[in-house]
Amino acid sequence: ITWLSQYPHEKETLLPPLMGLQVRLTGVEGSTLVVQCSFSINMASLTLEQVAGKRLKLLTDMGAQMAAEVRRGLAEAAAAEASQLVRIRLGLDRCAEGGAEDKRLKAPLGDKAEAYNDDVRFEVAVGDALKVKRAAVLAATMQHGGGSGLAAAMDTVLPLQASGVDLTGYDLGDGGVMVGTVVAWMESEP
């Protein structure tokens, strides 16, 4: 990179990130300090981006495992759809129709990798991912085998996964539409 140098009479060379230098010998030749080094590149070392993204990778792997657990834990008719809903809601996959991420909630894994290096954001993402998984299982259980209403059932039960749940907006009177949903949610031991 001599042509970029502030001092064009000096020879400059760029070394790749994470390259190791070990001084072997030093000496003086005229007015020049000579340092003999050996170089090593550990190809097993992570790149800087990989180091910064370790927590996102952990969350992504956790999300994929949750989708697999949902698939294994449900009746065959609901398993594939519920698993796909988990992947979409976590931000791991795109919606089949139109290719955009599901906008009905902020995907727990939708931030840049560096955001999860903050302990609070990481904890929130883990909690949100667990809520999505529980909502998918509860929705599939309520649907008794899946069907076209699984996404709608998940929309209904997802608010019930919050730390504090306000049931005032739910129709819970005699013959109320939401009575079965709330009972199923309570039986799921949230």
Coordinates of N, CA and C in Angstrom, one line a residue:
I1 N 0.8 -1.2 0.0 CA 0.0 0.0 0.0 C 0.9 1.3 0.0
T2 N 2.0 1.2 -0.5 CA 3.0 2.3 -0.5 C 2.3 3.5 -1.2
W3 N 1.6 3.3 -2.2 CA 1.0 4.4 -3.0 C -0.1 5.2 -2.1
L4 N -0.6 4.6 -1.0 CA -1.5 5.3 -0.1 C -0.8 5.9 1.0
S5 N 0.5 5.7 1.2 CA 1.2 6.1 2.4 C 1.4 7.6 2.5
Q6 N 1.4 8.1 3.7 CA 1.8 9.5 3.9 C 3.3 9.6 3.7
Y7 N 4.0 8.5 3.8 CA 5.5 8.5 3.6 C 5.8 7.6 2.5
P8 N 5.7 8.0 1.2 CA 5.9 7.1 0.1 C 7.2 6.4 0.0
H9 N 8.2 7.0 0.7 CA 9.6 6.3 0.6 C 9.6 5.1 1.5
E10 N 8.6 4.9 2.4 CA 8.6 3.7 3.2 C 7.7 2.6 2.6
K11 N 8.2 1.4 2.7 CA 7.4 0.3 2.2 C 6.4 -0.2 3.3
E12 N 5.1 -0.3 3.0 CA 4.1 -0.6 4.0 C 3.4 -1.9 3.4
T13 N 3.0 -2.7 4.4 CA 2.3 -3.9 4.0 C 1.1 -4.0 5.1
L14 N 0.0 -4.5 4.6 CA -1.2 -4.7 5.5 C -1.1 -6.2 5.9
L15 N -1.5 -6.4 7.1 CA -1.6 -7.8 7.6 C -3.1 -8.1 7.9
P16 N -3.5 -9.3 7.7 CA -4.9 -9.6 8.0 C -5.2 -9.5 9.5
P17 N -6.5 -9.3 9.8 CA -6.9 -9.2 11.2 C -6.6 -10.5 12.0
L18 N -6.3 -10.4 13.2 CA -6.0 -11.6 14.1 C -4.7 -12.3 13.7
M19 N -3.8 -11.7 12.9 CA -2.6 -12.3 12.6 C -1.6 -12.2 13.8
G20 N -0.9 -13.3 14.1 CA 0.0 -13.3 15.2 C 1.4 -13.0 14.8
L21 N 2.1 -12.2 15.5 CA 3.5 -11.8 15.2 C 4.3 -12.2 16.4
Q22 N 5.4 -13.0 16.2 CA 6.3 -13.3 17.2 C 7.7 -12.9 16.9
V23 N 8.3 -12.0 17.7 CA 9.6 -11.4 17.5 C 10.6 -12.5 17.7
R24 N 11.5 -12.7 16.7 CA 12.5 -13.8 16.7 C 13.9 -13.2 17.0
L25 N 14.1 -12.0 16.4 CA 15.5 -11.4 16.5 C 15.4 -9.9 16.2
T26 N 16.1 -9.1 17.0 CA 16.2 -7.7 16.7 C 17.6 -7.3 16.4
G27 N 17.8 -6.2 15.7 CA 19.2 -5.7 15.4 C 19.1 -4.4 14.7
V28 N 20.3 -3.8 14.6 CA 20.4 -2.5 13.9 C 21.3 -2.6 12.7
E29 N 20.8 -2.1 11.6 CA 21.6 -2.1 10.3 C 21.7 -0.7 9.9
G30 N 22.8 0.0 10.1 CA 23.0 1.4 9.8 C 22.1 2.2 10.8
S31 N 21.1 2.9 10.2 CA 20.2 3.7 11.0 C 18.8 3.1 11.1
T32 N 18.7 1.8 10.7 CA 17.4 1.1 10.6 C 17.4 0.0 11.7
L33 N 16.3 0.0 12.4 CA 16.0 -1.1 13.4 C 15.4 -2.2 12.6
V34 N 16.0 -3.4 12.7 CA 15.5 -4.6 12.0 C 14.9 -5.5 13.0
V35 N 13.6 -5.9 12.8 CA 12.9 -6.8 13.7 C 12.5 -8.0 12.8
Q36 N 13.1 -9.2 13.1 CA 12.7 -10.4 12.4 C 11.6 -11.1 13.2
C37 N 10.5 -11.4 12.5 CA 9.3 -11.9 13.1 C 8.9 -13.2 12.4
S38 N 8.2 -14.0 13.1 CA 7.5 -15.1 12.4 C 6.0 -14.8 12.5
F39 N 5.2 -15.1 11.5 CA 3.8 -14.8 11.4 C 3.0 -16.1 11.6
S40 N 1.9 -16.0 12.2 CA 1.0 -17.1 12.2 C -0.5 -16.7 12.1
I41 N -1.2 -17.4 11.4 CA -2.7 -17.1 11.3 C -3.4 -18.4 11.8
N42 N -4.2 -18.1 12.8 CA -5.0 -19.2 13.4 C -6.3 -19.2 12.6
M43 N -6.4 -20.1 11.7 CA -7.7 -20.2 10.9 C -8.9 -20.7 11.7
A44 N -8.6 -21.2 12.9 CA -9.7 -21.7 13.7 C -10.3 -20.5 14.6
S45 N -9.5 -19.4 14.6 CA -10.0 -18.2 15.4 C -11.2 -17.6 14.7
L46 N -12.1 -17.0 15.4 CA -13.3 -16.3 14.9 C -12.9 -15.0 14.3
T47 N -13.6 -14.5 13.3 CA -13.4 -13.2 12.8 C -14.0 -12.2 13.8
L48 N -13.7 -10.9 13.7 CA -14.2 -9.9 14.6 C -15.8 -9.9 14.5
E49 N -16.3 -10.1 13.4 CA -17.8 -10.1 13.2 C -18.4 -11.3 13.9
Q50 N -17.7 -12.4 13.9 CA -18.2 -13.6 14.6 C -18.1 -13.5 16.1
V51 N -17.1 -12.8 16.5 CA -16.9 -12.6 18.0 C -18.0 -11.7 18.4
A52 N -18.3 -10.6 17.7 CA -19.4 -9.7 18.1 C -20.7 -10.3 18.0
G53 N -20.9 -11.3 17.1 CA -22.2 -11.9 16.9 C -22.4 -13.2 17.6
K54 N -21.6 -13.6 18.6 CA -21.8 -14.9 19.3 C -23.1 -15.0 19.9
R55 N -23.6 -14.0 20.6 CA -24.9 -14.1 21.2 C -26.1 -14.2 20.2
L56 N -26.0 -13.5 19.1 CA -27.0 -13.6 18.1 C -27.0 -15.1 17.6
K57 N -25.8 -15.6 17.3 CA -25.7 -17.0 16.9 C -26.3 -18.0 17.9
L58 N -26.1 -17.7 19.2 CA -26.7 -18.5 20.2 C -28.2 -18.4 20.2
L59 N -28.7 -17.2 20.0 CA -30.2 -17.0 20.0 C -30.8 -17.7 18.7
T60 N -30.1 -17.6 17.6 CA -30.6 -18.2 16.4 C -30.6 -19.7 16.5
D61 N -29.6 -20.2 17.0 CA -29.5 -21.7 17.2 C -30.6 -22.1 18.2
M62 N -30.8 -21.3 19.3 CA -31.9 -21.6 20.2 C -33.3 -21.6 19.5
G63 N -33.5 -20.6 18.7 CA -34.8 -20.5 18.0 C -35.0 -21.6 17.1
A64 N -34.0 -22.1 16.3 CA -34.1 -23.2 15.5 C -34.4 -24.5 16.3
Q65 N -33.8 -24.6 17.4 CA -34.1 -25.8 18.3 C -35.5 -25.7 18.8
M66 N -36.0 -24.5 19.2 CA -37.3 -24.4 19.7 C -38.3 -24.8 18.6
A67 N -38.1 -24.4 17.3 CA -39.0 -24.8 16.2 C -39.0 -26.3 16.1
A68 N -37.8 -26.9 16.2 CA -37.7 -28.4 16.1 C -38.5 -29.0 17.3
E69 N -38.4 -28.5 18.5 CA -39.1 -29.0 19.7 C -40.6 -28.9 19.5
V70 N -41.0 -27.8 18.9 CA -42.5 -27.6 18.6 C -42.9 -28.7 17.6
R71 N -42.1 -28.9 16.6 CA -42.4 -29.9 15.6 C -42.5 -31.3 16.2
R72 N -41.6 -31.6 17.1 CA -41.6 -33.0 17.7 C -42.7 -33.1 18.7
G73 N -43.1 -32.0 19.4 CA -44.0 -32.1 20.5 C -45.5 -32.1 20.2
L74 N -45.9 -31.9 18.9 CA -47.3 -31.7 18.5 C -47.7 -32.8 17.6
A75 N -49.1 -32.9 17.5 CA -49.6 -33.9 16.6 C -49.2 -33.5 15.1
E76 N -49.1 -34.5 14.3 CA -48.5 -34.4 13.0 C -49.2 -33.3 12.2
A77 N -50.5 -33.1 12.3 CA -51.2 -32.2 11.5 C -50.8 -30.7 11.8
A78 N -50.5 -30.5 13.1 CA -50.2 -29.1 13.5 C -48.7 -28.8 13.5
A79 N -47.9 -29.9 13.6 CA -46.4 -29.7 13.9 C -45.7 -28.9 12.9
A80 N -45.9 -29.1 11.6 CA -45.1 -28.3 10.6 C -45.5 -26.9 10.6
E81 N -46.8 -26.6 10.6 CA -47.3 -25.2 10.6 C -46.9 -24.5 11.9
A82 N -47.0 -25.1 13.0 CA -46.6 -24.5 14.3 C -45.1 -24.2 14.3
S83 N -44.3 -25.1 13.8 CA -42.9 -25.0 13.8 C -42.5 -23.8 12.8
Q84 N -43.2 -23.7 11.7 CA -42.9 -22.6 10.8 C -43.3 -21.3 11.4
L85 N -44.4 -21.3 12.1 CA -44.9 -20.0 12.8 C -43.8 -19.6 13.8
V86 N -43.2 -20.5 14.5 CA -42.2 -20.1 15.5 C -41.0 -19.5 14.8
R87 N -40.6 -20.1 13.7 CA -39.4 -19.6 12.9 C -39.7 -18.2 12.4
I88 N -40.9 -18.0 11.9 CA -41.3 -16.7 11.3 C -41.4 -15.6 12.4
R89 N -42.1 -16.0 13.5 CA -42.2 -15.0 14.6 C -40.9 -14.6 15.3
L90 N -40.0 -15.6 15.3 CA -38.7 -15.3 15.9 C -37.8 -14.4 14.9
G91 N -38.2 -14.4 13.7 CA -37.4 -13.6 12.7 C -36.4 -14.5 12.0
L92 N -36.5 -15.8 12.1 CA -35.5 -16.7 11.5 C -35.9 -17.0 10.0
D93 N -37.1 -16.9 9.7 CA -37.6 -17.1 8.3 C -38.4 -16.0 7.9
R94 N -38.7 -15.9 6.6 CA -39.6 -14.9 6.0 C -40.9 -15.6 5.8
C95 N -42.0 -14.8 5.8 CA -43.3 -15.3 5.5 C -43.3 -15.8 4.0
A96 N -44.0 -16.9 3.8 CA -44.1 -17.5 2.5 C -44.8 -16.5 1.5
E97 N -45.9 -15.9 2.0 CA -46.6 -15.0 1.1 C -46.0 -13.6 1.1
G98 N -45.3 -13.2 0.1 CA -44.8 -11.9 0.0 C -43.3 -11.8 0.4
G99 N -42.8 -12.7 1.2 CA -41.4 -12.6 1.5 C -41.0 -11.7 2.6
A100 N -41.9 -11.0 3.3 CA -41.5 -10.1 4.3 C -41.6 -10.8 5.7
E101 N -40.9 -10.2 6.6 CA -41.0 -10.8 8.0 C -42.3 -10.5 8.6
D102 N -42.8 -11.3 9.5 CA -44.1 -11.1 10.1 C -44.0 -9.8 10.9
K103 N -44.9 -8.8 10.6 CA -44.9 -7.5 11.3 C -45.8 -7.4 12.5
R104 N -46.5 -8.5 12.8 CA -47.5 -8.4 13.9 C -46.8 -8.3 15.2
L105 N -45.6 -8.6 15.4 CA -44.8 -8.3 16.6 C -43.4 -8.1 16.2
K106 N -42.6 -7.4 17.0 CA -41.2 -7.2 16.7 C -40.5 -8.6 16.9
A107 N -39.8 -9.0 15.9 CA -39.2 -10.3 16.0 C -38.1 -10.3 17.1
P108 N -38.1 -11.2 18.1 CA -37.1 -11.2 19.1 C -35.6 -11.2 18.6
L109 N -35.5 -11.8 17.4 CA -34.1 -11.9 16.8 C -33.9 -11.0 15.6
G110 N -34.6 -9.8 15.6 CA -34.6 -8.9 14.5 C -33.6 -7.8 14.6
D111 N -32.8 -7.7 15.7 CA -31.8 -6.6 15.8 C -30.5 -7.0 15.2
K112 N -29.6 -6.1 15.1 CA -28.2 -6.3 14.6 C -27.5 -7.1 15.7
A113 N -26.5 -7.9 15.3 CA -25.8 -8.8 16.2 C -25.2 -8.1 17.5
E114 N -24.7 -6.9 17.3 CA -24.1 -6.2 18.5 C -25.1 -5.8 19.5
A115 N -26.4 -5.7 19.2 CA -27.4 -5.3 20.2 C -27.6 -6.4 21.3
Y116 N -27.3 -7.6 20.9 CA -27.5 -8.7 21.9 C -26.3 -8.9 22.8
N117 N -25.2 -8.1 22.6 CA -24.1 -8.0 23.6 C -24.5 -7.3 24.8
D118 N -25.6 -6.6 24.8 CA -26.1 -5.9 26.0 C -26.9 -7.0 26.8
D119 N -26.6 -7.2 28.0 CA -27.2 -8.2 28.8 C -28.7 -8.1 28.9
V120 N -29.2 -6.9 29.0 CA -30.7 -6.6 29.1 C -31.4 -7.0 27.8
R121 N -30.8 -6.6 26.7 CA -31.4 -6.9 25.4 C -31.4 -8.4 25.1
F122 N -30.3 -9.1 25.5 CA -30.2 -10.5 25.4 C -31.2 -11.2 26.2
E123 N -31.4 -10.8 27.4 CA -32.4 -11.4 28.3 C -33.8 -11.3 27.8
V124 N -34.1 -10.1 27.3 CA -35.4 -9.8 26.7 C -35.6 -10.7 25.5
A125 N -34.6 -10.9 24.6 CA -34.8 -11.7 23.4 C -35.0 -13.2 23.8
V126 N -34.3 -13.7 24.8 CA -34.5 -15.1 25.3 C -36.0 -15.2 25.8
G127 N -36.4 -14.3 26.6 CA -37.8 -14.3 27.1 C -38.8 -14.3 26.1
D128 N -38.6 -13.4 25.1 CA -39.6 -13.3 24.0 C -39.6 -14.5 23.1
A129 N -38.4 -15.1 22.9 CA -38.4 -16.4 22.1 C -39.2 -17.5 22.9
L130 N -39.0 -17.6 24.2 CA -39.7 -18.6 24.9 C -41.2 -18.3 24.9
K131 N -41.6 -17.1 24.9 CA -43.1 -16.7 24.8 C -43.6 -17.2 23.4
V132 N -42.9 -16.9 22.4 CA -43.3 -17.3 21.0 C -43.5 -18.9 21.0
K133 N -42.6 -19.6 21.5 CA -42.6 -21.1 21.5 C -43.9 -21.5 22.3
R134 N -44.1 -21.0 23.5 CA -45.2 -21.4 24.3 C -46.5 -21.0 23.6
A135 N -46.6 -19.8 23.0 CA -47.8 -19.4 22.3 C -48.1 -20.4 21.1
A136 N -47.1 -20.9 20.4 CA -47.3 -21.8 19.3 C -47.8 -23.1 19.8
V137 N -47.2 -23.6 20.9 CA -47.7 -24.9 21.4 C -49.1 -24.8 21.9
L138 N -49.4 -23.7 22.7 CA -50.8 -23.5 23.2 C -51.8 -23.3 22.0
A139 N -51.4 -22.5 21.0 CA -52.3 -22.3 19.9 C -52.6 -23.7 19.2
A140 N -51.6 -24.5 19.0 CA -51.8 -25.8 18.3 C -52.6 -26.7 19.2
T141 N -52.4 -26.7 20.5 CA -53.2 -27.5 21.4 C -54.7 -27.1 21.3
M142 N -54.9 -25.8 21.3 CA -56.3 -25.3 21.2 C -57.0 -25.7 19.9
Q143 N -56.2 -25.7 18.9 CA -56.7 -26.1 17.6 C -56.9 -27.6 17.4
H144 N -56.4 -28.4 18.3 CA -56.6 -29.8 18.3 C -56.2 -30.4 16.9
G145 N -54.9 -30.2 16.6 CA -54.5 -30.8 15.4 C -54.2 -29.8 14.2
G146 N -54.3 -28.5 14.5 CA -53.9 -27.6 13.5 C -55.1 -27.1 12.6
G147 N -54.8 -26.8 11.4 CA -55.8 -26.3 10.5 C -55.4 -24.9 10.1
S148 N -56.3 -24.3 9.3 CA -56.0 -22.9 8.8 C -56.0 -21.9 9.9
G149 N -56.6 -22.2 11.0 CA -56.7 -21.2 12.1 C -55.6 -21.1 13.0
L150 N -54.5 -21.8 12.8 CA -53.4 -21.8 13.7 C -52.7 -20.5 13.9
A151 N -52.5 -19.8 12.8 CA -51.9 -18.4 12.9 C -52.8 -17.5 13.7
A152 N -54.1 -17.6 13.5 CA -55.1 -16.7 14.2 C -55.1 -17.1 15.7
A153 N -55.1 -18.4 15.9 CA -55.0 -18.8 17.3 C -53.8 -18.4 18.0
M154 N -52.7 -18.3 17.3 CA -51.4 -17.8 17.9 C -51.5 -16.3 18.2
D155 N -52.2 -15.6 17.3 CA -52.4 -14.2 17.5 C -53.2 -14.0 18.8
T156 N -54.1 -14.9 19.0 CA -55.0 -14.7 20.2 C -54.2 -15.0 21.5
V157 N -53.4 -16.0 21.5 CA -52.7 -16.5 22.7 C -51.4 -15.7 23.0
L158 N -50.8 -15.1 22.0 CA -49.5 -14.5 22.2 C -49.6 -13.4 23.2
P159 N -50.6 -12.5 23.3 CA -50.7 -11.5 24.4 C -50.7 -12.2 25.8
L160 N -51.2 -13.4 25.9 CA -51.3 -14.1 27.2 C -49.9 -14.6 27.7
Q161 N -48.9 -14.4 26.9 CA -47.6 -14.9 27.3 C -46.8 -13.8 28.0
A162 N -47.3 -12.6 28.1 CA -46.6 -11.5 28.8 C -46.5 -11.8 30.3
S163 N -45.6 -11.0 30.9 CA -45.4 -11.2 32.4 C -46.6 -10.9 33.2
G164 N -47.3 -9.8 32.8 CA -48.5 -9.4 33.4 C -49.6 -9.4 32.3
V165 N -50.7 -10.0 32.6 CA -51.8 -10.1 31.6 C -53.1 -9.4 32.1
D166 N -53.6 -8.5 31.3 CA -54.8 -7.8 31.6 C -55.9 -8.5 30.8
L167 N -56.9 -9.1 31.5 CA -57.9 -9.9 30.9 C -59.2 -9.0 30.7
T168 N -59.1 -7.7 31.0 CA -60.3 -6.9 30.9 C -60.9 -6.8 29.5
G169 N -60.1 -6.9 28.5 CA -60.5 -6.8 27.1 C -61.1 -8.1 26.5
Y170 N -61.0 -9.2 27.3 CA -61.5 -10.5 26.8 C -62.9 -10.7 27.1
D171 N -63.7 -11.3 26.2 CA -65.1 -11.7 26.5 C -65.1 -12.9 27.3
L172 N -65.2 -12.8 28.6 CA -65.2 -13.9 29.6 C -66.5 -14.2 30.3
G173 N -67.6 -13.5 29.8 CA -68.9 -13.7 30.5 C -69.4 -15.1 30.1
D174 N -70.6 -15.3 30.6 CA -71.3 -16.6 30.2 C -71.3 -16.8 28.7
G175 N -70.7 -17.9 28.3 CA -70.7 -18.2 26.8 C -69.7 -17.3 26.1
G176 N -68.8 -16.6 26.8 CA -67.9 -15.7 26.2 C -66.9 -16.5 25.2
V177 N -66.6 -15.8 24.2 CA -65.7 -16.4 23.1 C -64.4 -16.8 23.7
M178 N -63.8 -16.0 24.6 CA -62.4 -16.2 25.1 C -62.3 -17.1 26.3
V179 N -63.4 -17.6 26.8 CA -63.4 -18.4 28.0 C -62.5 -19.7 27.8
G180 N -62.7 -20.4 26.7 CA -61.9 -21.6 26.4 C -60.5 -21.3 26.2
T181 N -60.2 -20.1 25.6 CA -58.8 -19.7 25.4 C -58.1 -19.5 26.7
V182 N -58.7 -18.7 27.6 CA -58.1 -18.4 28.9 C -58.0 -19.6 29.7
V183 N -59.0 -20.5 29.7 CA -58.9 -21.8 30.5 C -57.7 -22.6 29.9
A184 N -57.6 -22.7 28.6 CA -56.4 -23.5 28.0 C -55.1 -22.9 28.4
W185 N -55.1 -21.5 28.4 CA -53.8 -20.8 28.8 C -53.5 -21.1 30.2
M186 N -54.5 -21.0 31.1 CA -54.2 -21.3 32.5 C -53.8 -22.7 32.8
E187 N -54.4 -23.7 32.0 CA -54.0 -25.1 32.2 C -52.6 -25.3 31.7
S188 N -52.1 -24.4 30.8 CA -50.7 -24.6 30.2 C -49.6 -24.2 31.2
E189 N -50.0 -23.7 32.4 CA -49.1 -23.3 33.5 C -48.1 -22.2 32.9
P190 N -48.6 -21.0 32.6 CA -47.8 -20.0 32.0 C -46.7 -19.5 33.0

